[in-house]
PDB file of C-alpha atoms in Angstrom:
ATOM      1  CA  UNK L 259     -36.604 -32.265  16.165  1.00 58.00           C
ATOM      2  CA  UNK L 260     -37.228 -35.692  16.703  1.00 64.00           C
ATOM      3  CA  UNK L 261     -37.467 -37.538  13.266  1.00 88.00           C
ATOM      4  CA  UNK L 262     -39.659 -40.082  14.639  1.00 94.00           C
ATOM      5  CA  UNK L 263     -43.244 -39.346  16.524  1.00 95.00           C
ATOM      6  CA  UNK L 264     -45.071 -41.877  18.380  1.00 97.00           C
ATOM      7  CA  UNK L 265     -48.429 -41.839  20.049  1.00 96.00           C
ATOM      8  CA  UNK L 266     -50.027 -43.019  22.160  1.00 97.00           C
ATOM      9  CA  UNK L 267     -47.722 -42.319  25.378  1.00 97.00           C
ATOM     10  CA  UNK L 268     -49.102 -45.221  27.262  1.00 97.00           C
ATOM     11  CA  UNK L 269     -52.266 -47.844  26.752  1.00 97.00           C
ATOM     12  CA  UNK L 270     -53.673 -50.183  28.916  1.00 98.00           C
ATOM     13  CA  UNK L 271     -55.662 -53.138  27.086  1.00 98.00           C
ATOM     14  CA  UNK L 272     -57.661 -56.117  28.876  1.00 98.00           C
ATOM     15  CA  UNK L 273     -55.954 -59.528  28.623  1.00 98.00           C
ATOM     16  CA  UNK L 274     -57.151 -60.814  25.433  1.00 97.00           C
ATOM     17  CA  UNK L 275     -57.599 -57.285  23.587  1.00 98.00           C
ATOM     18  CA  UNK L 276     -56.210 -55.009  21.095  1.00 98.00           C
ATOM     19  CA  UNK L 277     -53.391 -52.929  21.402  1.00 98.00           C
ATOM     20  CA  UNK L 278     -52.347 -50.662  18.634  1.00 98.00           C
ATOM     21  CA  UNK L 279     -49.904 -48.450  18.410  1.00 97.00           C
ATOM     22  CA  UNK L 280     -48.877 -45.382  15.988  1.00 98.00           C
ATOM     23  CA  UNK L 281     -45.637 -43.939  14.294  1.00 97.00           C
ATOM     24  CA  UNK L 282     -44.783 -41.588  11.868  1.00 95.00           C
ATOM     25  CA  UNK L 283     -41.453 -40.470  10.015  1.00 92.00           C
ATOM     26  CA  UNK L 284     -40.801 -36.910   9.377  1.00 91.00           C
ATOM     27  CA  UNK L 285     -37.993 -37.519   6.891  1.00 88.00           C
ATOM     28  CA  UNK L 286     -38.327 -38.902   3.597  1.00 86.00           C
ATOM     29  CA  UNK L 287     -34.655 -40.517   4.071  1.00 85.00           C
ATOM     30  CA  UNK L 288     -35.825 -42.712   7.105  1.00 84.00           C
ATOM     31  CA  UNK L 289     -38.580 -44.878   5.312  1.00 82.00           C
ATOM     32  CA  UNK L 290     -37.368 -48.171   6.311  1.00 89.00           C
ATOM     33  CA  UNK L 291     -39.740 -49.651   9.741  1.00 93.00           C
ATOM     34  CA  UNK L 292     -39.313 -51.598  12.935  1.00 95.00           C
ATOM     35  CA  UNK L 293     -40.873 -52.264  15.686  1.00 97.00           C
ATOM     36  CA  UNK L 294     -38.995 -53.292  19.168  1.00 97.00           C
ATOM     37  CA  UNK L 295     -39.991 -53.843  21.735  1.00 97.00           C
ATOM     38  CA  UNK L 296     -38.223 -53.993  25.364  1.00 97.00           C
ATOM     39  CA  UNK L 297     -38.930 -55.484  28.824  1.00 96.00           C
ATOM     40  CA  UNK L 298     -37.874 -54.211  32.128  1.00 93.00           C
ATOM     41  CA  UNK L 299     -34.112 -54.398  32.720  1.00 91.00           C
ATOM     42  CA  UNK L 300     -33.761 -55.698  29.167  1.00 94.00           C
ATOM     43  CA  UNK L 301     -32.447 -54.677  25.702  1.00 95.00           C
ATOM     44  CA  UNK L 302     -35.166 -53.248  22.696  1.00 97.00           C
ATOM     45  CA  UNK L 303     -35.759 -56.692  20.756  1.00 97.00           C
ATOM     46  CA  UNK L 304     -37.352 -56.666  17.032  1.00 95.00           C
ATOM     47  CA  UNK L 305     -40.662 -57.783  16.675  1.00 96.00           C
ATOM     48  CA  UNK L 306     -40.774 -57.000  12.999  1.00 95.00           C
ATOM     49  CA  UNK L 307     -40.277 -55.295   9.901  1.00 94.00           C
ATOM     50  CA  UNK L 308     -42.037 -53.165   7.107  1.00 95.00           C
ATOM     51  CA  UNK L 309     -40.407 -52.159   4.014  1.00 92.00           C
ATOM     52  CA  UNK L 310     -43.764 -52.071   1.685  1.00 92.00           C
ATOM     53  CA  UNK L 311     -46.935 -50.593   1.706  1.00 94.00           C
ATOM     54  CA  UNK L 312     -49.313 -52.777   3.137  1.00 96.00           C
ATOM     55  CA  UNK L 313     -49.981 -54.664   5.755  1.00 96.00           C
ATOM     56  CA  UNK L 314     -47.515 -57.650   7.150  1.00 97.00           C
ATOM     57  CA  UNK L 315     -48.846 -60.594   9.953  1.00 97.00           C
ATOM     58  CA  UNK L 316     -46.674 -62.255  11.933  1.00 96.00           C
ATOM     59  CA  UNK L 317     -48.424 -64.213  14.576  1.00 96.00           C
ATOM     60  CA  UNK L 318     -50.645 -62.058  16.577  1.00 97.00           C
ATOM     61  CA  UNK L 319     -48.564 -59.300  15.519  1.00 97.00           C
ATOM     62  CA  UNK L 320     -49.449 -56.976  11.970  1.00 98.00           C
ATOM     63  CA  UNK L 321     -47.764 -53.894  11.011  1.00 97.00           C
ATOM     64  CA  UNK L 322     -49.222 -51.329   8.382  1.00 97.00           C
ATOM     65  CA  UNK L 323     -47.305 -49.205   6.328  1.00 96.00           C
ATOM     66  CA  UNK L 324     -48.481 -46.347   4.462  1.00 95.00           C
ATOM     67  CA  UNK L 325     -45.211 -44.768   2.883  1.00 92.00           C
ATOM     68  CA  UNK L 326     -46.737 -41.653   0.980  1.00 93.00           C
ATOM     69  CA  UNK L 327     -47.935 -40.571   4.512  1.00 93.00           C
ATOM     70  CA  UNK L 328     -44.767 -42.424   6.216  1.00 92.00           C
ATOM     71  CA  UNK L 329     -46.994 -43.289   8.579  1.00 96.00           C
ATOM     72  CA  UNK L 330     -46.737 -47.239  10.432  1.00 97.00           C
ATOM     73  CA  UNK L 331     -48.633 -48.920  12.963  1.00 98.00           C
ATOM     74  CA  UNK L 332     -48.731 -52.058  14.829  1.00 98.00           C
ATOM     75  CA  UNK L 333     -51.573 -54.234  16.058  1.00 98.00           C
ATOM     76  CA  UNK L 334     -51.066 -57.260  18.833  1.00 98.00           C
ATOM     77  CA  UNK L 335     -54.406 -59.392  18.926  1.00 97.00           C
ATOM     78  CA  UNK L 336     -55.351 -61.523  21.650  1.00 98.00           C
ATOM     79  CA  UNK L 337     -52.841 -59.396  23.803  1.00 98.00           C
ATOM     80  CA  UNK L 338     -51.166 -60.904  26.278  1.00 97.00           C
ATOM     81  CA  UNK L 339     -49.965 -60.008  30.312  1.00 96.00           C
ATOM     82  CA  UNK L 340     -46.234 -60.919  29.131  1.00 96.00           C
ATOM     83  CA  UNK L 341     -46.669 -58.429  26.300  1.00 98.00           C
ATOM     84  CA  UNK L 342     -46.597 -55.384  28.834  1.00 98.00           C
ATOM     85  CA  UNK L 343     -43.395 -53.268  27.627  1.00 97.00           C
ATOM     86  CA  UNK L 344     -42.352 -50.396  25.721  1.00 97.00           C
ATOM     87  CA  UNK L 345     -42.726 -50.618  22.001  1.00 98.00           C
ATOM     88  CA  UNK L 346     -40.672 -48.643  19.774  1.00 97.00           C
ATOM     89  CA  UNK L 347     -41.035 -47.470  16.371  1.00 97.00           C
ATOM     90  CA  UNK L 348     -37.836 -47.202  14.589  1.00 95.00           C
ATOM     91  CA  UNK L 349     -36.924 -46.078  10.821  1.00 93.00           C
ATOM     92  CA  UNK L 350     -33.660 -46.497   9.112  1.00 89.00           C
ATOM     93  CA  UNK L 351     -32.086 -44.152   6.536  1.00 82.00           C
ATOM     94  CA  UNK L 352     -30.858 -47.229   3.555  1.00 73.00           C
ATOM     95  CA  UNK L 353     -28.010 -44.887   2.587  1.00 75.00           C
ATOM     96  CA  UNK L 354     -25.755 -44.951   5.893  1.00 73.00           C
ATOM     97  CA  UNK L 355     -27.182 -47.745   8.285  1.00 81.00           C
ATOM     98  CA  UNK L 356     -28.929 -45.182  10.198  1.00 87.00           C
ATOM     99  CA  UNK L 357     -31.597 -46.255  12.618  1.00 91.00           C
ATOM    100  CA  UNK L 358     -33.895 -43.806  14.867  1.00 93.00           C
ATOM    101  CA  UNK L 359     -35.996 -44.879  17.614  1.00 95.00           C
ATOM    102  CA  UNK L 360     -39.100 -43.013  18.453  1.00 96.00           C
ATOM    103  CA  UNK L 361     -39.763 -42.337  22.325  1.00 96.00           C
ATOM    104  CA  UNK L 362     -42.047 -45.347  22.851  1.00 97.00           C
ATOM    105  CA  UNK L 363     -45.361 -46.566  24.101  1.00 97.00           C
ATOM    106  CA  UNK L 364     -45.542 -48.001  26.894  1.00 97.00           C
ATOM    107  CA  UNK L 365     -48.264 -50.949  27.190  1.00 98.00           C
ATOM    108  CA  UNK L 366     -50.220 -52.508  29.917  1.00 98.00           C
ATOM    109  CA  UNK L 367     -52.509 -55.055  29.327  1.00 98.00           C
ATOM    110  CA  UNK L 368     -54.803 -56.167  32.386  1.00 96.00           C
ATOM    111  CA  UNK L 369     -55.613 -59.667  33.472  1.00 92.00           C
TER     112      UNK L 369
ATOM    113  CA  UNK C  77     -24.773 -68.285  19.446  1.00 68.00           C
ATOM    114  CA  UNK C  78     -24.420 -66.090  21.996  1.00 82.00           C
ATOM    115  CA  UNK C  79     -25.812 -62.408  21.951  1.00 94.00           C
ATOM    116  CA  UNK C  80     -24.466 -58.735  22.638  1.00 97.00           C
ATOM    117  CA  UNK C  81     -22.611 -58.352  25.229  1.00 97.00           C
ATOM    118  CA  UNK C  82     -22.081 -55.394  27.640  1.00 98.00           C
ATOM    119  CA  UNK C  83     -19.717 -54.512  30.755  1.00 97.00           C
ATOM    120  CA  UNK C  84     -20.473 -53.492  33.905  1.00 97.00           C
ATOM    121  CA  UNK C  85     -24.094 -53.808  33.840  1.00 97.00           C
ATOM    122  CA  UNK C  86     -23.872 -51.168  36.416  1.00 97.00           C
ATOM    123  CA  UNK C  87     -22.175 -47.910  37.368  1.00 98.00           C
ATOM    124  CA  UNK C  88     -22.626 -45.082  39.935  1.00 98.00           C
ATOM    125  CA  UNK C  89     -20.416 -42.057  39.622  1.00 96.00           C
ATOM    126  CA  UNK C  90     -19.917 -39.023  41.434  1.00 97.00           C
ATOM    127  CA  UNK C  91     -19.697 -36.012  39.031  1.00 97.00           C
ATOM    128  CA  UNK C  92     -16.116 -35.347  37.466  1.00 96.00           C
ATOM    129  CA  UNK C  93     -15.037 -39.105  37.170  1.00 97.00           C
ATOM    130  CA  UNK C  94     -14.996 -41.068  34.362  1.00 97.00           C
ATOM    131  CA  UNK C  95     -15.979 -44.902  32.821  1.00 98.00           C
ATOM    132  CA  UNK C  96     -16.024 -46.697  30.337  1.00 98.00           C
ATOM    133  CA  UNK C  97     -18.376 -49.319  28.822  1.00 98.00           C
ATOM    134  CA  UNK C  98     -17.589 -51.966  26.656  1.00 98.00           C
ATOM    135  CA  UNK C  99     -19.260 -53.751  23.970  1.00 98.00           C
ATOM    136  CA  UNK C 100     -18.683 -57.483  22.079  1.00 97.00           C
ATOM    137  CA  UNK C 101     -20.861 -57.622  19.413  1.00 96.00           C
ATOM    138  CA  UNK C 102     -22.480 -60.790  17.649  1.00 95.00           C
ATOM    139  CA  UNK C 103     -19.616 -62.428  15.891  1.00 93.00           C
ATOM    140  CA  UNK C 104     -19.793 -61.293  11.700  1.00 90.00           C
ATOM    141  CA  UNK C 105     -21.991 -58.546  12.325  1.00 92.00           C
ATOM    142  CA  UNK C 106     -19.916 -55.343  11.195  1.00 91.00           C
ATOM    143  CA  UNK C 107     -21.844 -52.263  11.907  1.00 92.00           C
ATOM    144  CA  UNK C 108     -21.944 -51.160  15.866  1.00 95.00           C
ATOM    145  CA  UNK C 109     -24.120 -48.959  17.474  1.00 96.00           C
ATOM    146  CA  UNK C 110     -24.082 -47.055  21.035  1.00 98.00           C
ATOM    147  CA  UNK C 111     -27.256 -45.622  21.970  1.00 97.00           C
ATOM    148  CA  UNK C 112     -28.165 -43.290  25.346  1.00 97.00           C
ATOM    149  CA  UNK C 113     -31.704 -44.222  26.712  1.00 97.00           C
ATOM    150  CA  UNK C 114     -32.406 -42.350  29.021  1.00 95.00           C
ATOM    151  CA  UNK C 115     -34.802 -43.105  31.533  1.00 91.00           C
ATOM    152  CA  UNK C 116     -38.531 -44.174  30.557  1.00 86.00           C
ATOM    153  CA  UNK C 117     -37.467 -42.482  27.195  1.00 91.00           C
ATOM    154  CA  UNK C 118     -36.702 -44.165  23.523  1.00 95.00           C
ATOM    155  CA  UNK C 119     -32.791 -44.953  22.352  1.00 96.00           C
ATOM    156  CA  UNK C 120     -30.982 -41.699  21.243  1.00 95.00           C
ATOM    157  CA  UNK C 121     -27.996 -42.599  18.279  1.00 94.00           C
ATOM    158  CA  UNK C 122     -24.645 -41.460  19.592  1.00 96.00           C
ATOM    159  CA  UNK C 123     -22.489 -43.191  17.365  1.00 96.00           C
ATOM    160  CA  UNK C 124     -21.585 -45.858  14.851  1.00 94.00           C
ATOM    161  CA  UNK C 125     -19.347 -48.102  13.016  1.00 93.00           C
ATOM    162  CA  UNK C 126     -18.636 -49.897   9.834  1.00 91.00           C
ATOM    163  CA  UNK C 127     -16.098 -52.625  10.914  1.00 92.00           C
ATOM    164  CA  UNK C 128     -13.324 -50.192  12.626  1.00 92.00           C
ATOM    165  CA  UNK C 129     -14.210 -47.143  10.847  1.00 92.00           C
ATOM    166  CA  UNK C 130     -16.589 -44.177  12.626  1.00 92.00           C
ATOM    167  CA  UNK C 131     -19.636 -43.573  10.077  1.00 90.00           C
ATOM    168  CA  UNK C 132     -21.173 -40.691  12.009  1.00 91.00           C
ATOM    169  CA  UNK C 133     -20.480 -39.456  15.921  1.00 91.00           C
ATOM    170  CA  UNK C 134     -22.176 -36.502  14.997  1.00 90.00           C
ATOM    171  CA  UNK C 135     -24.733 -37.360  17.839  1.00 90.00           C
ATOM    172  CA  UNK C 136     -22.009 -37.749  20.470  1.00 92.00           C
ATOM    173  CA  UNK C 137     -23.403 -35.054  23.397  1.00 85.00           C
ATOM    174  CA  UNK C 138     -19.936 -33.136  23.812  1.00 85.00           C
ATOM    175  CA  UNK C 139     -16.297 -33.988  23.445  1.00 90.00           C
ATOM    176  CA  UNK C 140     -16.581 -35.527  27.046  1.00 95.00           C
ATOM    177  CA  UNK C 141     -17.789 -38.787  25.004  1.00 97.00           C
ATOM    178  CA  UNK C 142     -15.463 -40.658  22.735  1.00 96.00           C
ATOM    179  CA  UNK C 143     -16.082 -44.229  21.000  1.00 97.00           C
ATOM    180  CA  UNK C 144     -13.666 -46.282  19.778  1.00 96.00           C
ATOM    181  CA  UNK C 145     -13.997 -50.072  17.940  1.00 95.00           C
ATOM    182  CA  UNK C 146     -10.019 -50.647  16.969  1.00 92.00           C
ATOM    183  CA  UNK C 147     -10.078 -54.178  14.965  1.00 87.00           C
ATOM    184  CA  UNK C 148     -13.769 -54.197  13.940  1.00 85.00           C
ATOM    185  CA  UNK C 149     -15.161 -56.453  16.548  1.00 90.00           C
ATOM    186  CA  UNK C 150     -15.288 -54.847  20.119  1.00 96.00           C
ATOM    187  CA  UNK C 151     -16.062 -51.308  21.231  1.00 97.00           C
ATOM    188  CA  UNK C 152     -15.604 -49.343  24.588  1.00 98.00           C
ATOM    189  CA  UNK C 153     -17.682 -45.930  24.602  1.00 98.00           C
ATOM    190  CA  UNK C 154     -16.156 -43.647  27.380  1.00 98.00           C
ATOM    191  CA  UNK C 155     -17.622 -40.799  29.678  1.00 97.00           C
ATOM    192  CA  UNK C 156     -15.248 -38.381  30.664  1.00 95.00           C
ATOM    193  CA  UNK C 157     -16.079 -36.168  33.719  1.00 94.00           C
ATOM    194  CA  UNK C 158     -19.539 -37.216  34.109  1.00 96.00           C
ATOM    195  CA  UNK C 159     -22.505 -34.333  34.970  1.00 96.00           C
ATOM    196  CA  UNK C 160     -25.870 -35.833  36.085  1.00 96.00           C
ATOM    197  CA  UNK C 161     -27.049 -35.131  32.685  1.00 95.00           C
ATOM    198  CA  UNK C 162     -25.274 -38.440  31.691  1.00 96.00           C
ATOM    199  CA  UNK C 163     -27.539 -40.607  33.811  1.00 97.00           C
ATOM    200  CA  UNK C 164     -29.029 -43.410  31.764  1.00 97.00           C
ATOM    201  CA  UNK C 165     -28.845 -46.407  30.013  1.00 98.00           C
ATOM    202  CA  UNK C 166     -26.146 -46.885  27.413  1.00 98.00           C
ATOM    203  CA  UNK C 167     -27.382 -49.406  24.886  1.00 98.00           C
ATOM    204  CA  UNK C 168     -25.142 -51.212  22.344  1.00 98.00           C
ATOM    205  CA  UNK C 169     -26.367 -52.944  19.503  1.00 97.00           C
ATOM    206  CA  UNK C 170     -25.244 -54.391  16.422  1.00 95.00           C
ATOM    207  CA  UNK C 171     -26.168 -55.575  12.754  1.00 92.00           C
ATOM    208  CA  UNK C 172     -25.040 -57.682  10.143  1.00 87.00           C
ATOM    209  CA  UNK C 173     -25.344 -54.825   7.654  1.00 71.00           C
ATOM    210  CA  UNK C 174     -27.865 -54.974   5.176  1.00 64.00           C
ATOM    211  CA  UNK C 175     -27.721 -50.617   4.859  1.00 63.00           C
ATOM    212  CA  UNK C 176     -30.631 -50.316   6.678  1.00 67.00           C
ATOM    213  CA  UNK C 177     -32.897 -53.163   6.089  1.00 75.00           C
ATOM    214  CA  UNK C 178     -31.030 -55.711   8.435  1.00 82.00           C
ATOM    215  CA  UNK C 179     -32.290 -56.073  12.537  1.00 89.00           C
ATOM    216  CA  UNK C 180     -30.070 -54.427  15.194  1.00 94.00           C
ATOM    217  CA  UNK C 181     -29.659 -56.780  18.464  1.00 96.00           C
ATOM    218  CA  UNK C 182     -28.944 -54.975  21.155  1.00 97.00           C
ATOM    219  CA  UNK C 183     -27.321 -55.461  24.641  1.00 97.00           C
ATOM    220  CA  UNK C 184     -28.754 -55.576  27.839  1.00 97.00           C
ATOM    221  CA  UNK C 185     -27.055 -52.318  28.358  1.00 97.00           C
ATOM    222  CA  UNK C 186     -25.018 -50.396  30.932  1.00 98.00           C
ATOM    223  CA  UNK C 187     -27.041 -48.310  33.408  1.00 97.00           C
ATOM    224  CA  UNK C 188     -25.205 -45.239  34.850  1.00 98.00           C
ATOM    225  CA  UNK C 189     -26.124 -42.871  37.360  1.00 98.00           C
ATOM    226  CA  UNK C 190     -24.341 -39.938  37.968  1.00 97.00           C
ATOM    227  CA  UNK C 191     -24.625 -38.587  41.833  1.00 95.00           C
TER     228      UNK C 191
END
């Protein structure tokens, strides 16, 4: 069973819209968040972290965690055409380096 | 400083043969990770490293994949007799540690396809 669920599958935005995107861990271990995200014919690169409750900025980018739920998103404002990609969720288990990627949303965002 | 890097970029097979891809990690960063993508699909764990030592290949598919990182720096994942089921993207990435809070920079990866 896959220990990380994402949703939506795909989303298509207007240039200069809001994308958000949804995750949730279904093991306590993996409560550790990132979000990647990866370009055609590229590698998954990290947009950023969550370790805490909360919410974190970074840029147009914010994350929310909600770790008695285990449940993460991530917002891009002001989306842009170069931020078309797949975006994956991914927790880590702290006790052996373990990191699991979720299946991944794919974005389109229309100028 | 230069990235992850991964050899061939590309491979076709027919069924039955093998290959191998190789990894060279950042320099320093001692835990190494292969992951299978497959098509339009999120990274799958197969295996990984602390410095030369296997922490868990418990995700490797069958004993037709093996993983090896010998001094602690570079890796070669290998596919022996390949089915079509193998087709995808083999990712490597790695980390300078951090037990689960530090980033993972991946590779470009290797894509295979299996005919």
């Amino acid at each position: 069973q896959q220990k990380v669920q994402q949703s939506p599958e795909s989303l298509s935005v207007p240039e200069g819209g809001m994308a958000s995107f949804n995750c949730t861990s279904s093991d306590r271990n993996f409560q550790y968040f990132w979000w990647y995200r990866q370009h055609s014919g590229e590698g998954p690169k990290a947009l950023m972290s969550i370790f805490s409750d909360g919410d974190k900025k970074e840029g147009r980018f914010t994350a929310h965690l909600n770790k008695a739920s285990l449940h993460v998103s991530l917002h891009i404002r002001d989306s842009q055409p170069s931020d078309s990609a797949l975006y994956f969720c991914a927790a880590s288990d702290t006790g052996n380096y373990k990191y699991v990627f979720g299946a991944g949303t794919r974005l389109k965002v229309i100028a | 400083e230069a990235g992850v890097t991964q050899s061939p970029r590309y491979a076709v097979l027919q069924e039955g043969q093998a290959v191998s891809f190789w990894c060279d990690p950042i320099s320093g960063h001692d835990t190494l990770y292969w992951y299978q993508q497959p098509r339009d699909q999120g990274p799958q764990l197969l295996v990984y490293f602390r410095d030369e030592a296997v922490i868990d290949n418990s995700q490797l598919p069958s004993d037709r994949f093996s993983a090896v990182r010998p001094k602690g720096t570079n890796s070669t994942l290998k596919i022996q007799s390949a089915k079509q089921g193998d087709t995808a993207t083999y990712l490597c990435a790695s980390s300078p540690g951090g037990a689960g809070t530090g980033q993972l920079y991946f590779g470009e990866g290797s894509k295979l396809t299996v005919l």
